[in-house]
Amino acid sequence: MATSVLSDHLPVATSTTFSHHSHDVSNSHERHDYSLAPDLPLAKVVRKSSGTTLIIPNMKELNPGWTVASNAHRDSIREDLQSWIQLQYKAKDTRQKIAGIDADRLVAMMYPRAGRMQLLNMTEFMIWGFPWDDAIDDVAEMQQPGDIDRYRDETLAVVNSSLLSDLDEPPTPHPNPAIQSFRDVGSAIRADSPDILCQRVAGHVSGFIVSSAASQTVRKGVEATSTADYMQRREDNIGVYMLLELLFYVDKYDLPLQWRPETNHLMKTIWKEVGLMVTIVNDLLSLAKELQHGQYDNLVPFLMYHDDLNAQSAVDRAVQMCRESYDRFYQLEAQLYEQAGSQDEGIVKAHVHGLKDVVMGNLYWSYSLERYVGKGVVREDGSIAFVI
């Protein structure tokens, strides 16, 4: 396999949110100055609101009936996790930034009932995603177009070989740890999962990789795509669907075919609502950091531009969109339980509970992480105030 042009580097992510959740602007050494590109529409509309104080309400209050828990095995995996990080990532700055992700906390809240080995493997999976995604975001402007395609294809090859192939001999390691680190993760999932689950996970991971690579071209455009197109792009590259699929690996169950999102419209729709909730929360809670660094690929600037809203009205619209998504989730949940009846209600409820865990884990992790929410911006009532 050819050496990837993307090196062992964990730079600033500009847009994609892996579970996700990237937007790593907290470690940026260079701030984008969109005054050098005054025709970029999202930059222009945000600049008009410069100096405005924005208030984001306490997003935890949108779902008061949902709880958050942490996996009891979290402390026990730390030594093994650190050994894996040391083995996979040799660059000190990369390891330091991985430590700042607090991935074990995120995974422990997303998968509170996982066994110890599943928790460890999922934490490694989550760690893989951040360096991989950060690299593809940051270097897109510094490399030739074909380099992103090669990075995508080399990653897909490792993902598919580790999840879908039984190899007689260990393959040649990929020189880029952002790619190679998936091999251990994928192999561990394959060793403990049925073939059909491995195929589904490989499909979702591949979709995340392909859409993340493709989104670089869209972000470079001088025209703002529609809000609907933006949200579809975020749905494709946010990475949440692979995390939902991995609930079946973590908790060791499967849904009967009639309840799978591929065949059941209600289940497919409730998965999409989870993706929408995670996207909006991540965009809102990373907004201050992104605008500070001249990054406008976010729901709020799109709403400002297309709906002719001021900055606070756009924030309020985004919050309302999230509230409406919760409302639809409750309706879908009730319809699923009614449709399931006594025979399948237990397994359907277990899965819906897992969906809620993913939402709540992402929410509470995002509030606690400085890469999203800077110091001193969260007020006593849980709202966030900052000046753009």
Tab-separated table of N, CA and C in Angstrom, residues 54-57 59 62 227-228 230-231 276-277 279-281 283-284 287 298-328:
chain	number	residue	atom	x	y	z
A	54	LEU	N	-24.359	36.420	22.478
A	54	LEU	CA	-25.307	35.344	22.211
A	54	LEU	C	-25.539	34.526	23.469
A	55	ILE	N	-26.768	34.062	23.644
A	55	ILE	CA	-27.145	33.210	24.767
A	55	ILE	C	-27.671	31.887	24.211
A	56	ILE	N	-27.018	30.797	24.596
A	56	ILE	CA	-27.517	29.461	24.279
A	56	ILE	C	-28.109	28.888	25.554
A	57	PRO	N	-29.398	28.573	25.567
A	57	PRO	CA	-30.014	28.073	26.802
A	57	PRO	C	-29.441	26.719	27.208
A	59	MET	N	-29.129	23.270	27.269
A	59	MET	CA	-29.661	22.235	26.394
A	59	MET	C	-30.059	20.980	27.166
A	62	LEU	N	-33.863	20.332	27.778
A	62	LEU	CA	-34.783	19.933	26.714
A	62	LEU	C	-35.283	18.506	26.897
A	227	THR	N	-29.721	25.241	3.754
A	227	THR	CA	-29.668	24.687	5.099
A	227	THR	C	-29.984	23.200	5.080
A	228	ALA	N	-30.942	22.808	4.246
A	228	ALA	CA	-31.288	21.392	4.138
A	228	ALA	C	-30.102	20.579	3.623
A	230	TYR	N	-26.957	21.395	3.935
A	230	TYR	CA	-25.967	21.365	5.022
A	230	TYR	C	-26.314	20.287	6.039
A	231	MET	N	-27.579	20.229	6.449
A	231	MET	CA	-27.980	19.251	7.451
A	231	MET	C	-27.851	17.825	6.917
A	276	LEU	N	-30.040	14.157	14.212
A	276	LEU	CA	-30.358	15.578	14.225
A	276	LEU	C	-30.051	16.195	15.586
A	277	MET	N	-30.433	15.521	16.667
A	277	MET	CA	-30.160	16.039	18.014
A	277	MET	C	-28.665	16.227	18.235
A	279	THR	N	-26.265	16.521	16.016
A	279	THR	CA	-25.749	17.575	15.143
A	279	THR	C	-26.019	18.957	15.718
A	280	ILE	N	-27.251	19.219	16.119
A	280	ILE	CA	-27.606	20.554	16.611
A	280	ILE	C	-26.867	20.869	17.895
A	281	VAL	N	-26.813	19.914	18.819
A	281	VAL	CA	-26.085	20.147	20.069
A	281	VAL	C	-24.625	20.467	19.784
A	283	ASP	N	-23.250	21.630	17.037
A	283	ASP	CA	-23.095	22.911	16.361
A	283	ASP	C	-23.294	24.076	17.328
A	284	LEU	N	-24.264	23.981	18.210
A	284	LEU	CA	-24.506	25.067	19.162
A	284	LEU	C	-23.366	25.195	20.172
A	287	LEU	N	-20.155	26.565	18.693
A	287	LEU	CA	-20.309	27.797	17.914
A	287	LEU	C	-19.324	28.875	18.341
A	298	ASN	N	-21.482	25.827	10.036
A	298	ASN	CA	-22.232	25.547	11.255
A	298	ASN	C	-23.685	25.907	10.991
A	299	LEU	N	-24.612	25.227	11.645
A	299	LEU	CA	-26.030	25.456	11.404
A	299	LEU	C	-26.431	26.911	11.617
A	300	VAL	N	-25.900	27.558	12.639
A	300	VAL	CA	-26.331	28.921	12.970
A	300	VAL	C	-26.042	29.903	11.837
A	301	PRO	N	-24.830	29.983	11.282
A	301	PRO	CA	-24.633	30.873	10.132
A	301	PRO	C	-25.504	30.535	8.926
A	302	PHE	N	-25.770	29.252	8.696
A	302	PHE	CA	-26.656	28.889	7.590
A	302	PHE	C	-28.067	29.448	7.817
A	303	LEU	N	-28.558	29.353	9.046
A	303	LEU	CA	-29.879	29.910	9.344
A	303	LEU	C	-29.876	31.421	9.218
A	304	MET	N	-28.815	32.059	9.645
A	304	MET	CA	-28.717	33.515	9.504
A	304	MET	C	-28.780	33.916	8.036
A	305	TYR	N	-28.056	33.182	7.204
A	305	TYR	CA	-27.939	33.551	5.796
A	305	TYR	C	-29.228	33.277	5.032
A	306	HIS	N	-29.777	32.086	5.177
A	306	HIS	CA	-30.918	31.692	4.352
A	306	HIS	C	-32.257	32.184	4.895
A	307	ASP	N	-32.364	32.350	6.205
A	307	ASP	CA	-33.641	32.784	6.795
A	307	ASP	C	-33.636	34.242	7.209
A	308	ASP	N	-32.566	34.956	6.871
A	308	ASP	CA	-32.456	36.388	7.173
A	308	ASP	C	-32.694	36.655	8.663
A	309	LEU	N	-31.958	35.926	9.505
A	309	LEU	CA	-32.084	36.055	10.955
A	309	LEU	C	-30.842	36.704	11.540
A	310	ASN	N	-31.050	37.430	12.635
A	310	ASN	CA	-29.872	37.872	13.361
A	310	ASN	C	-29.300	36.688	14.136
A	311	ALA	N	-28.142	36.881	14.747
A	311	ALA	CA	-27.430	35.751	15.342
A	311	ALA	C	-28.232	35.105	16.465
A	312	GLN	N	-28.818	35.889	17.358
A	312	GLN	CA	-29.565	35.297	18.462
A	312	GLN	C	-30.819	34.590	17.969
A	313	SER	N	-31.484	35.159	16.978
A	313	SER	CA	-32.680	34.512	16.433
A	313	SER	C	-32.316	33.186	15.770
A	314	ALA	N	-31.146	33.131	15.142
A	314	ALA	CA	-30.707	31.879	14.522
A	314	ALA	C	-30.394	30.835	15.589
A	315	VAL	N	-29.770	31.245	16.692
A	315	VAL	CA	-29.530	30.317	17.800
A	315	VAL	C	-30.859	29.797	18.332
A	316	ASP	N	-31.818	30.723	18.540
A	316	ASP	CA	-33.126	30.311	19.056
A	316	ASP	C	-33.821	29.351	18.098
A	317	ARG	N	-33.674	29.578	16.798
A	317	ARG	CA	-34.266	28.675	15.810
A	317	ARG	C	-33.637	27.281	15.913
A	318	ALA	N	-32.317	27.239	16.056
A	318	ALA	CA	-31.636	25.949	16.177
A	318	ALA	C	-32.084	25.202	17.434
A	319	VAL	N	-32.232	25.930	18.538
A	319	VAL	CA	-32.711	25.309	19.781
A	319	VAL	C	-34.117	24.761	19.586
A	320	GLN	N	-34.963	25.526	18.902
A	320	GLN	CA	-36.321	25.069	18.647
A	320	GLN	C	-36.322	23.831	17.754
A	321	MET	N	-35.431	23.778	16.789
A	321	MET	CA	-35.314	22.592	15.941
A	321	MET	C	-34.969	21.365	16.779
A	322	CYS	N	-34.085	21.541	17.765
A	322	CYS	CA	-33.721	20.429	18.638
A	322	CYS	C	-34.900	20.022	19.520
A	323	ARG	N	-35.611	21.012	20.036
A	323	ARG	CA	-36.788	20.724	20.869
A	323	ARG	C	-37.833	19.946	20.076
A	324	GLU	N	-38.063	20.361	18.845
A	324	GLU	CA	-39.032	19.664	17.991
A	324	GLU	C	-38.567	18.243	17.685
A	325	SER	N	-37.254	18.048	17.562
A	325	SER	CA	-36.734	16.704	17.328
A	325	SER	C	-37.005	15.803	18.529
A	326	TYR	N	-36.825	16.326	19.736
A	326	TYR	CA	-37.169	15.554	20.934
A	326	TYR	C	-38.654	15.179	20.936
A	327	ASP	N	-39.493	16.143	20.567
A	327	ASP	CA	-40.936	15.870	20.540
A	327	ASP	C	-41.259	14.747	19.560
A	328	ARG	N	-40.631	14.799	18.388
A	328	ARG	CA	-40.874	13.737	17.405
A	328	ARG	C	-40.339	12.392	17.910
